[in-house]
Amino acid sequence: MDNDGCGPGPRPEGGTCRPPERPSPGSLPYEGVWRFTAATVDASVPQARHAVRDLLRRQGVPVSDELVQGLLLIVSELVTNAVKHAALLSPMIAVEVAVGAEWIRVSVEDNHPYRPTALEADHGQTGGRGLLLVREITREGGGVCDVEHTASGGKVIWAALPLKPARMP
């Protein structure tokens, strides 16, 4: 495992990657928790998405392409929201990926205390529906998502989806 699971792949510029928590005995080889930090700037959105995609590949997580695409869209939306709405009070964010035997969870944490809500679709607006999209992707995948306050006064927004291994031809 390269760099304790963090590997040499792309990470947000200036970001760090926390080594994974050590899996318990009897756990699957791809199980673990990985966390990296990034600045709340536009460039962190695609970098976070690529870092998560590369982590899943590097760890050999048996996940379908459809689930990966959903997770990457969720990461993009959550990081975009942090960049757009939390940057003033939170110059850095943390992205975490937790993979278990049956679930995969992605989360984005910032230091802004505002708890966002999913807006209903307004066809006149071009933005503002990121959390609605996250909620729908999560629901369609059989998962759950939520927003929680952190001990430091910020928040963490997360989505967990059932890990459905890719079907072999």
PDB file of C-alpha atoms in Angstrom, residues 9-167:
ATOM      1  CA  GLY A   9      -2.298   9.982  -6.994  1.00  0.00           C
ATOM      2  CA  PRO A  10      -3.696  13.486  -7.346  1.00  0.00           C
ATOM      3  CA  ARG A  11      -4.841  15.256  -4.228  1.00  0.00           C
ATOM      4  CA  PRO A  12      -5.993  18.830  -3.782  1.00  0.00           C
ATOM      5  CA  GLU A  13      -3.026  21.190  -3.933  1.00  0.00           C
ATOM      6  CA  GLY A  14      -1.649  21.751  -0.457  1.00  0.00           C
ATOM      7  CA  GLY A  15      -3.895  18.969   0.814  1.00  0.00           C
ATOM      8  CA  THR A  16      -2.846  16.228   3.145  1.00  0.00           C
ATOM      9  CA  CYS A  17      -4.000  12.672   3.434  1.00  0.00           C
ATOM     10  CA  ARG A  18      -4.431  11.023   6.792  1.00  0.00           C
ATOM     11  CA  PRO A  19      -3.306   7.409   6.877  1.00  0.00           C
ATOM     12  CA  PRO A  20      -6.227   5.003   6.958  1.00  0.00           C
ATOM     13  CA  GLU A  21      -7.517   3.673  10.216  1.00  0.00           C
ATOM     14  CA  ARG A  22      -6.190   0.158  10.628  1.00  0.00           C
ATOM     15  CA  PRO A  23      -8.808  -2.400   9.704  1.00  0.00           C
ATOM     16  CA  SER A  24      -9.882  -4.852  12.343  1.00  0.00           C
ATOM     17  CA  PRO A  25      -8.763  -8.464  12.092  1.00  0.00           C
ATOM     18  CA  GLY A  26     -10.891 -10.351   9.590  1.00  0.00           C
ATOM     19  CA  SER A  27     -11.822  -7.233   7.622  1.00  0.00           C
ATOM     20  CA  LEU A  28     -11.662  -7.135   3.836  1.00  0.00           C
ATOM     21  CA  PRO A  29      -8.445  -5.791   2.249  1.00  0.00           C
ATOM     22  CA  TYR A  30     -10.156  -2.685   0.858  1.00  0.00           C
ATOM     23  CA  GLU A  31     -11.846  -1.628   4.121  1.00  0.00           C
ATOM     24  CA  GLY A  32     -10.620   1.514   5.832  1.00  0.00           C
ATOM     25  CA  VAL A  33     -11.067   5.238   6.348  1.00  0.00           C
ATOM     26  CA  TRP A  34      -9.100   7.839   4.399  1.00  0.00           C
ATOM     27  CA  ARG A  35      -9.178  11.583   4.919  1.00  0.00           C
ATOM     28  CA  PHE A  36      -7.542  14.481   3.129  1.00  0.00           C
ATOM     29  CA  THR A  37      -7.761  18.234   3.407  1.00  0.00           C
ATOM     30  CA  ALA A  38      -8.078  20.838   0.705  1.00  0.00           C
ATOM     31  CA  ALA A  39      -8.398  24.576   0.372  1.00  0.00           C
ATOM     32  CA  THR A  40     -11.890  25.928  -0.265  1.00  0.00           C
ATOM     33  CA  VAL A  41     -11.092  26.986  -3.839  1.00  0.00           C
ATOM     34  CA  ASP A  42     -12.659  25.982  -7.159  1.00  0.00           C
ATOM     35  CA  ALA A  43      -9.682  23.807  -8.138  1.00  0.00           C
ATOM     36  CA  SER A  44     -10.392  21.523  -5.174  1.00  0.00           C
ATOM     37  CA  VAL A  45     -13.632  20.249  -6.738  1.00  0.00           C
ATOM     38  CA  PRO A  46     -12.126  18.209  -9.600  1.00  0.00           C
ATOM     39  CA  GLN A  47      -9.088  17.358  -7.497  1.00  0.00           C
ATOM     40  CA  ALA A  48     -11.265  15.868  -4.736  1.00  0.00           C
ATOM     41  CA  ARG A  49     -13.269  13.907  -7.291  1.00  0.00           C
ATOM     42  CA  HIS A  50     -10.093  12.481  -8.872  1.00  0.00           C
ATOM     43  CA  ALA A  51      -8.586  11.696  -5.466  1.00  0.00           C
ATOM     44  CA  VAL A  52     -11.666   9.696  -4.446  1.00  0.00           C
ATOM     45  CA  ARG A  53     -11.812   7.860  -7.783  1.00  0.00           C
ATOM     46  CA  ASP A  54      -8.108   7.005  -7.582  1.00  0.00           C
ATOM     47  CA  LEU A  55      -8.424   5.862  -3.963  1.00  0.00           C
ATOM     48  CA  LEU A  56     -11.228   3.442  -4.845  1.00  0.00           C
ATOM     49  CA  ARG A  57      -9.143   2.005  -7.683  1.00  0.00           C
ATOM     50  CA  ARG A  58      -5.923   1.817  -5.680  1.00  0.00           C
ATOM     51  CA  GLN A  59      -7.634   0.030  -2.785  1.00  0.00           C
ATOM     52  CA  GLY A  60      -9.372  -2.413  -5.130  1.00  0.00           C
ATOM     53  CA  VAL A  61     -12.848  -1.608  -3.847  1.00  0.00           C
ATOM     54  CA  PRO A  62     -15.241  -3.918  -5.746  1.00  0.00           C
ATOM     55  CA  VAL A  63     -17.687  -1.249  -6.810  1.00  0.00           C
ATOM     56  CA  SER A  64     -19.827  -0.848  -9.929  1.00  0.00           C
ATOM     57  CA  ASP A  65     -19.176   1.974 -12.385  1.00  0.00           C
ATOM     58  CA  GLU A  66     -22.661   3.294 -11.659  1.00  0.00           C
ATOM     59  CA  LEU A  67     -21.946   3.554  -7.933  1.00  0.00           C
ATOM     60  CA  VAL A  68     -18.569   5.200  -8.567  1.00  0.00           C
ATOM     61  CA  GLN A  69     -20.207   7.802 -10.820  1.00  0.00           C
ATOM     62  CA  GLY A  70     -22.829   8.528  -8.161  1.00  0.00           C
ATOM     63  CA  LEU A  71     -20.196   8.858  -5.443  1.00  0.00           C
ATOM     64  CA  LEU A  72     -18.070  11.169  -7.580  1.00  0.00           C
ATOM     65  CA  LEU A  73     -21.054  13.387  -8.314  1.00  0.00           C
ATOM     66  CA  ILE A  74     -21.833  13.524  -4.590  1.00  0.00           C
ATOM     67  CA  VAL A  75     -18.218  14.485  -3.801  1.00  0.00           C
ATOM     68  CA  SER A  76     -18.315  17.179  -6.498  1.00  0.00           C
ATOM     69  CA  GLU A  77     -21.543  18.668  -5.167  1.00  0.00           C
ATOM     70  CA  LEU A  78     -20.466  18.617  -1.520  1.00  0.00           C
ATOM     71  CA  VAL A  79     -17.053  20.164  -2.214  1.00  0.00           C
ATOM     72  CA  THR A  80     -18.647  22.754  -4.523  1.00  0.00           C
ATOM     73  CA  ASN A  81     -21.078  23.723  -1.747  1.00  0.00           C
ATOM     74  CA  ALA A  82     -18.221  24.123   0.719  1.00  0.00           C
ATOM     75  CA  VAL A  83     -16.238  26.225  -1.757  1.00  0.00           C
ATOM     76  CA  LYS A  84     -19.215  28.460  -2.556  1.00  0.00           C
ATOM     77  CA  HIS A  85     -20.762  28.811   0.877  1.00  0.00           C
ATOM     78  CA  ALA A  86     -18.197  28.052   3.594  1.00  0.00           C
ATOM     79  CA  ALA A  87     -14.916  29.518   2.315  1.00  0.00           C
ATOM     80  CA  LEU A  88     -15.220  32.760   4.259  1.00  0.00           C
ATOM     81  CA  LEU A  89     -15.254  30.980   7.628  1.00  0.00           C
ATOM     82  CA  SER A  90     -13.518  27.783   6.544  1.00  0.00           C
ATOM     83  CA  PRO A  91     -10.405  28.175   4.378  1.00  0.00           C
ATOM     84  CA  MET A  92      -9.902  24.393   4.480  1.00  0.00           C
ATOM     85  CA  ILE A  93     -12.224  21.414   4.162  1.00  0.00           C
ATOM     86  CA  ALA A  94     -11.760  17.743   4.921  1.00  0.00           C
ATOM     87  CA  VAL A  95     -12.952  14.991   2.596  1.00  0.00           C
ATOM     88  CA  GLU A  96     -13.328  11.525   4.070  1.00  0.00           C
ATOM     89  CA  VAL A  97     -13.975   8.183   2.419  1.00  0.00           C
ATOM     90  CA  ALA A  98     -14.947   5.242   4.621  1.00  0.00           C
ATOM     91  CA  VAL A  99     -15.273   1.803   3.055  1.00  0.00           C
ATOM     92  CA  GLY A 100     -16.735  -1.126   4.921  1.00  0.00           C
ATOM     93  CA  ALA A 101     -17.823  -4.591   3.887  1.00  0.00           C
ATOM     94  CA  GLU A 102     -21.331  -3.422   2.948  1.00  0.00           C
ATOM     95  CA  TRP A 103     -21.261   0.408   2.804  1.00  0.00           C
ATOM     96  CA  ILE A 104     -19.210   3.231   1.378  1.00  0.00           C
ATOM     97  CA  ARG A 105     -19.487   6.693   2.902  1.00  0.00           C
ATOM     98  CA  VAL A 106     -18.163  10.009   1.617  1.00  0.00           C
ATOM     99  CA  SER A 107     -18.241  13.176   3.669  1.00  0.00           C
ATOM    100  CA  VAL A 108     -17.105  16.771   3.483  1.00  0.00           C
ATOM    101  CA  GLU A 109     -16.421  18.738   6.654  1.00  0.00           C
ATOM    102  CA  ASP A 110     -15.988  22.486   7.000  1.00  0.00           C
ATOM    103  CA  ASN A 111     -15.857  24.994   9.843  1.00  0.00           C
ATOM    104  CA  HIS A 112     -18.886  27.046   8.802  1.00  0.00           C
ATOM    105  CA  PRO A 113     -21.773  26.668  11.301  1.00  0.00           C
ATOM    106  CA  TYR A 114     -24.602  27.115   8.769  1.00  0.00           C
ATOM    107  CA  ARG A 115     -26.565  23.912   8.221  1.00  0.00           C
ATOM    108  CA  PRO A 116     -27.674  23.852   4.574  1.00  0.00           C
ATOM    109  CA  THR A 117     -30.976  22.509   3.342  1.00  0.00           C
ATOM    110  CA  ALA A 118     -31.850  20.930   0.016  1.00  0.00           C
ATOM    111  CA  LEU A 119     -33.746  23.370  -2.178  1.00  0.00           C
ATOM    112  CA  GLU A 120     -36.569  22.265  -4.399  1.00  0.00           C
ATOM    113  CA  ALA A 121     -35.967  22.515  -8.125  1.00  0.00           C
ATOM    114  CA  ASP A 122     -36.628  25.964  -9.574  1.00  0.00           C
ATOM    115  CA  HIS A 123     -36.389  25.783 -13.338  1.00  0.00           C
ATOM    116  CA  GLY A 124     -35.417  29.458 -13.488  1.00  0.00           C
ATOM    117  CA  GLN A 125     -32.221  28.921 -11.501  1.00  0.00           C
ATOM    118  CA  THR A 126     -29.026  27.381 -12.797  1.00  0.00           C
ATOM    119  CA  GLY A 127     -27.674  26.476  -9.377  1.00  0.00           C
ATOM    120  CA  GLY A 128     -28.695  25.852  -5.801  1.00  0.00           C
ATOM    121  CA  ARG A 129     -29.785  22.242  -6.183  1.00  0.00           C
ATOM    122  CA  GLY A 130     -26.607  20.450  -5.120  1.00  0.00           C
ATOM    123  CA  LEU A 131     -27.981  18.990  -1.902  1.00  0.00           C
ATOM    124  CA  LEU A 132     -31.205  18.002  -3.641  1.00  0.00           C
ATOM    125  CA  LEU A 133     -29.103  16.105  -6.165  1.00  0.00           C
ATOM    126  CA  VAL A 134     -27.054  14.459  -3.390  1.00  0.00           C
ATOM    127  CA  ARG A 135     -30.245  13.441  -1.610  1.00  0.00           C
ATOM    128  CA  GLU A 136     -31.746  11.964  -4.797  1.00  0.00           C
ATOM    129  CA  ILE A 137     -28.605  10.031  -5.812  1.00  0.00           C
ATOM    130  CA  THR A 138     -28.358   8.655  -2.292  1.00  0.00           C
ATOM    131  CA  ARG A 139     -32.039   7.695  -2.139  1.00  0.00           C
ATOM    132  CA  GLU A 140     -31.973   6.025  -5.559  1.00  0.00           C
ATOM    133  CA  GLY A 141     -28.907   4.031  -4.501  1.00  0.00           C
ATOM    134  CA  GLY A 142     -30.595   2.789  -1.324  1.00  0.00           C
ATOM    135  CA  GLY A 143     -28.437   4.898   0.965  1.00  0.00           C
ATOM    136  CA  VAL A 144     -28.749   7.666   3.517  1.00  0.00           C
ATOM    137  CA  CYS A 145     -27.336  11.166   3.851  1.00  0.00           C
ATOM    138  CA  ASP A 146     -27.325  13.783   6.579  1.00  0.00           C
ATOM    139  CA  VAL A 147     -25.747  16.951   7.935  1.00  0.00           C
ATOM    140  CA  GLU A 148     -24.240  16.949  11.432  1.00  0.00           C
ATOM    141  CA  HIS A 149     -22.626  19.622  13.538  1.00  0.00           C
ATOM    142  CA  THR A 150     -19.032  19.043  14.623  1.00  0.00           C
ATOM    143  CA  ALA A 151     -17.587  19.615  18.083  1.00  0.00           C
ATOM    144  CA  SER A 152     -15.660  22.608  16.689  1.00  0.00           C
ATOM    145  CA  GLY A 153     -18.883  24.341  15.591  1.00  0.00           C
ATOM    146  CA  GLY A 154     -18.689  23.432  11.902  1.00  0.00           C
ATOM    147  CA  LYS A 155     -20.554  20.741  10.028  1.00  0.00           C
ATOM    148  CA  VAL A 156     -20.021  17.508   8.160  1.00  0.00           C
ATOM    149  CA  ILE A 157     -22.274  16.511   5.286  1.00  0.00           C
ATOM    150  CA  TRP A 158     -22.182  12.827   4.421  1.00  0.00           C
ATOM    151  CA  ALA A 159     -23.743  10.253   2.164  1.00  0.00           C
ATOM    152  CA  ALA A 160     -23.525   6.489   2.617  1.00  0.00           C
ATOM    153  CA  LEU A 161     -24.437   3.988  -0.077  1.00  0.00           C
ATOM    154  CA  PRO A 162     -24.621   0.203  -0.029  1.00  0.00           C
ATOM    155  CA  LEU A 163     -21.523  -1.327  -1.540  1.00  0.00           C
ATOM    156  CA  LYS A 164     -22.790  -3.351  -4.465  1.00  0.00           C
ATOM    157  CA  PRO A 165     -19.858  -5.166  -6.046  1.00  0.00           C
ATOM    158  CA  ALA A 166     -19.417  -4.875  -9.782  1.00  0.00           C
ATOM    159  CA  ARG A 167     -20.929  -7.783 -11.653  1.00  0.00           C
TER     160      ARG A 167
END
